[in-house]
Amino acid sequence: MTLTAADKVTIALADRSYDLLIGPGLLGRAESYDGLPTAADAVIVTNTTVGPLYAKTLRQALGARYRRIHQVDLPDGESHKDWPTLNRIFDALLGAACDRKTLLFALGGGVIGDMTGFAAACYMRGVPFVQVPTTLLAQVDSSVGGKTAINHPLGKNMIGAFHQPVRVVADLDVLTTLPQREIAAGLAEIIKYGPIADATFLDWIEQHLDALVAREPAAIAHAVKRSCEIKARVVAADERESGLRAILNFGHTFGHAIEAGLGYGEWLHGEAVGCGMVMAAELSQRLGLIDTACAARIRAIVQRAGLPVRGPALGADRYLELMRHDKKAEAGEIKFVLIEPGGRAVVRAAPDALVSEVLRACTG
Ligand code: NAD
Ligand code: GLY
C-alpha cells in the first residue's frame, strides 16, 4: 500500500511529529504499522466490546514484528475511566515483564485511547503508543494531539498527561459497527471545528449532515480528514494549551459539567459537548458576539445531528459549581470558549448572572 496525501495528515511537532493514516481497510493492513519503533513486546489495550470485533485483525496485521503480542481487555464505558481500571494496564505490563521499549496499541474509542495514552506516559516513565481509534469521535478528536487522562469524581479528565502517540491508524470501515448514538456523538466534535476555525467547513457540514448521519463513506472520509487537518494545525501551534488550543474545548465547559453532574456515562461525551455548544452559542449571543440567527443555526445543526439541545436540570448553582472545576478556570473564574462570526473563537470569562440566565434558558 502506498499512502498518498489523501490518506495522511501529519502532526508537525519536531522530533515528536507523527502521521494520522485515514481510510478504509487500514486496520488489517501490515503496511499501516511500517516504520513504528522496534520492540520485543506489543500490548493491545482494548475493551470487552471492541476486542472481540477487531483485536484479531490487528494482531494478524502486526504479525511477526513482535516477539510477543499481549492483550488487555478493560471493562467498557466512561464509568471505568478511573484509577482501578488504569491499574489493570500496569498489572498486565508488569506481570508480563514488559520492558521500556514496549509498544502499546490503543484499540477502541476515546476512553481506551485516553487511558492507554496515560498508561504509556507513566509506564517506566514513558513508552511509545499507537492510537487505533474505532469511534468517529476518537478518529476526529481524541486520538489526535496527545491529551491523555482519567476522570475524577470531582471533574472530567482531571488526572492525566500530554503524551503524543507515534501514529494514528483510523480505519473508516470500523465505523460500520458503531451504534447510531455513537455516530451522533462523533458528529458533535466534527461540528465543533466549524464555528471555532472554519466557516466553510461549517457550511459543508450543514449541507452534508444527512449524509454524515447516514454514514455515507465519502462524506465521513471528508469530515474525518478535514477535522484532523484543523486539529493538526491547532495542536502544532499550541501543543500544551497555553493559548490557542483551548478553542478545541468549545462546548466542553458546559458539557463536562453535564457529564460530571449526571455521573460519567449517563450522557455520552459527544452528547454533552453537542448540548454544551448550544449553551456556549447562547452565551456568545447574550454577550453580543454573535447574532440570534447564528446561535439558532448552531442549535439546529446540533439537533439535526441527533444530539440533545437541552441540558439536564441540575440547577444553575450546581452547573456553576461544577464548571469552577474546569481546567480552564483560573482562581475560581470560569473561562468559556465563545464564538464570533466567520469561524473564530475567543476564550473569556462571563458574569455569573448571565451564565445563570443561559442555564435557565437551556436546561430542564
Ligand atoms: P467510548 O470510548 O466510550 O466509545 C463509545 C462506545 O462505542 C463504547 O461502548 C465502545 O466500546 C464502543 N465502540 C468503540 N468502537 C466501536 C466500534 N467500531 N464498533 C462498535 N462499538 C464500538 O467513547 P468515545 O466517544 O469514543 O470517547 C469519549 C472519550 O474521549 C471521553 O472520555 C472523552 O473525555 C475523551 N476525549 C478525549 C479527547 C482528547 O483529546 N484526548 C478529546 C475528545 C474526547
Ligand atoms: N479535545 C480537546 C483537545 O484535544 O485539546
XYZ file of N, CA and C and ligand atoms in Angstrom, residues 47 49-50 53-54 76-78 81 108-112 114 134-138 141-144 146-148 151 156-157 174-179 182 185 189 192 231 245 252 256 259 268-270, ligand 1:
188
model
N -11.239 -3.031 24.840
C -12.270 -3.313 25.845
C -13.107 -4.511 25.414
N -15.995 -4.795 24.334
C -16.851 -4.633 23.150
C -16.007 -4.643 21.874
N -14.948 -3.871 21.877
C -14.140 -3.687 20.654
C -13.192 -4.866 20.432
N -14.441 -7.671 18.325
C -14.699 -7.257 16.933
C -13.411 -7.104 16.126
N -12.365 -6.525 16.739
C -11.232 -6.072 15.921
C -9.834 -6.478 16.387
N -15.932 -1.964 29.529
C -16.335 -0.908 28.593
C -17.061 0.217 29.326
N -16.700 1.462 29.000
C -17.533 2.571 29.459
C -16.770 3.677 30.152
N -17.353 4.875 30.019
C -16.787 6.092 30.631
C -16.671 5.928 32.150
N -13.274 4.870 33.355
C -12.081 5.669 33.027
C -11.506 6.197 34.348
N -9.720 1.167 20.327
C -11.033 1.479 20.881
C -11.385 2.939 20.674
N -12.370 3.385 21.435
C -12.794 4.780 21.354
C -11.936 5.666 22.239
N -12.482 6.842 22.547
C -11.712 7.825 23.309
C -11.368 7.375 24.720
N -12.213 6.554 25.317
C -11.929 6.099 26.677
C -10.672 5.229 26.671
N -10.628 4.277 25.753
C -9.443 3.403 25.655
C -8.225 4.222 25.228
N -7.571 7.453 25.700
C -7.099 8.328 26.791
C -6.399 7.521 27.883
N -11.480 3.624 17.074
C -12.571 2.877 16.438
C -13.919 3.564 16.546
N -13.978 4.752 17.155
C -15.225 5.528 17.111
C -14.992 6.767 16.243
N -16.099 7.321 15.759
C -15.983 8.546 14.961
C -15.365 9.649 15.811
N -15.801 9.729 17.075
C -15.281 10.776 17.959
C -13.769 10.636 18.134
N -13.326 9.408 18.326
C -11.883 9.206 18.530
C -11.100 9.504 17.255
N -10.960 13.428 16.903
C -10.542 14.277 18.018
C -9.618 13.584 19.001
N -10.140 12.606 19.769
C -9.384 12.171 20.954
C -8.088 11.447 20.632
N -7.984 10.823 19.458
C -6.739 10.089 19.152
C -5.625 11.032 18.707
N -5.980 12.282 18.468
C -5.049 13.245 17.877
C -4.626 14.275 18.914
N -2.387 14.066 21.680
C -1.602 13.675 22.845
C -2.168 14.017 24.199
N -3.451 14.403 24.280
C -4.035 14.579 25.617
C -4.476 13.209 26.115
N -4.031 12.855 27.319
C -4.413 11.567 27.894
C -4.893 11.826 29.315
N -10.749 10.197 34.592
C -11.674 11.097 35.297
C -11.475 11.014 36.809
N -13.886 15.993 35.166
C -13.610 15.171 33.993
C -12.154 15.340 33.546
N -11.493 14.251 33.214
C -10.124 14.270 32.651
C -9.153 15.077 33.523
N -14.298 0.479 10.333
C -14.760 0.018 11.653
C -15.981 0.808 12.135
N -16.232 1.930 11.494
C -17.378 2.738 11.928
C -18.708 2.066 11.596
N -18.676 1.044 10.739
C -19.934 0.371 10.356
C -20.575 -0.345 11.540
N -19.782 -0.757 12.530
C -20.363 -1.486 13.676
C -20.724 -0.572 14.842
N -20.525 0.723 14.645
C -20.764 1.677 15.734
C -22.270 1.953 15.876
N -22.809 1.917 17.104
C -24.230 2.280 17.278
C -24.488 3.713 16.812
N -23.553 6.661 18.912
C -22.122 6.996 18.945
C -21.705 7.793 17.699
N -22.608 11.242 18.538
C -21.623 11.786 19.490
C -20.360 12.252 18.751
N -18.201 16.499 17.777
C -16.826 17.004 17.727
C -16.466 17.477 16.309
N -18.046 20.931 15.939
C -17.242 21.883 16.734
C -16.218 22.648 15.896
N -7.457 20.080 13.547
C -6.854 19.800 14.855
C -5.330 19.780 14.745
N -5.038 26.337 21.715
C -5.654 25.001 21.764
C -6.951 24.978 22.573
N -17.294 22.388 25.783
C -16.836 21.428 26.789
C -17.018 21.927 28.222
N -18.707 19.191 30.147
C -18.072 18.442 31.238
C -18.907 18.536 32.513
N -21.584 15.965 32.215
C -21.073 14.598 32.428
C -20.803 14.328 33.910
N -23.438 10.487 26.806
C -22.157 10.289 26.115
C -21.408 11.617 26.079
N -20.075 11.519 26.033
C -19.266 12.740 25.980
C -19.704 13.639 24.812
N -19.885 13.045 23.642
C -20.276 13.835 22.469
C -21.646 14.476 22.636
P -16.004 5.376 24.104
O -14.559 5.185 24.061
O -16.704 5.080 25.374
O -16.669 4.524 22.925
C -18.047 4.562 22.762
C -18.679 3.160 22.749
O -18.511 2.589 21.468
C -18.084 2.195 23.738
O -19.097 1.378 24.251
C -17.152 1.372 22.865
O -16.879 0.094 23.394
C -17.925 1.279 21.586
N -17.154 1.087 20.368
C -15.980 1.657 20.056
N -15.655 1.382 18.797
C -16.639 0.603 18.298
C -16.881 0.032 17.040
N -16.081 0.245 15.995
N -17.989 -0.723 16.883
C -18.853 -0.896 17.925
N -18.693 -0.342 19.122
C -17.598 0.402 19.305
O -16.400 6.882 23.715
P -15.806 7.918 22.664
O -16.932 8.769 22.299
O -15.032 7.262 21.602
O -14.755 8.752 23.527
C -15.163 9.571 24.594
C -13.979 9.814 25.484
O -12.981 10.512 24.752
C -14.291 10.663 26.689
O -13.740 10.071 27.849
C -13.621 11.982 26.403
O -13.215 12.651 27.563
C -12.463 11.555 25.566
N -11.951 12.611 24.683
C -10.626 12.865 24.722
C -10.076 13.822 23.881
C -8.600 14.034 23.852
O -8.142 14.992 23.225
N -7.804 13.181 24.466
C -10.908 14.528 23.002
C -12.268 14.241 22.983
C -12.785 13.264 23.831
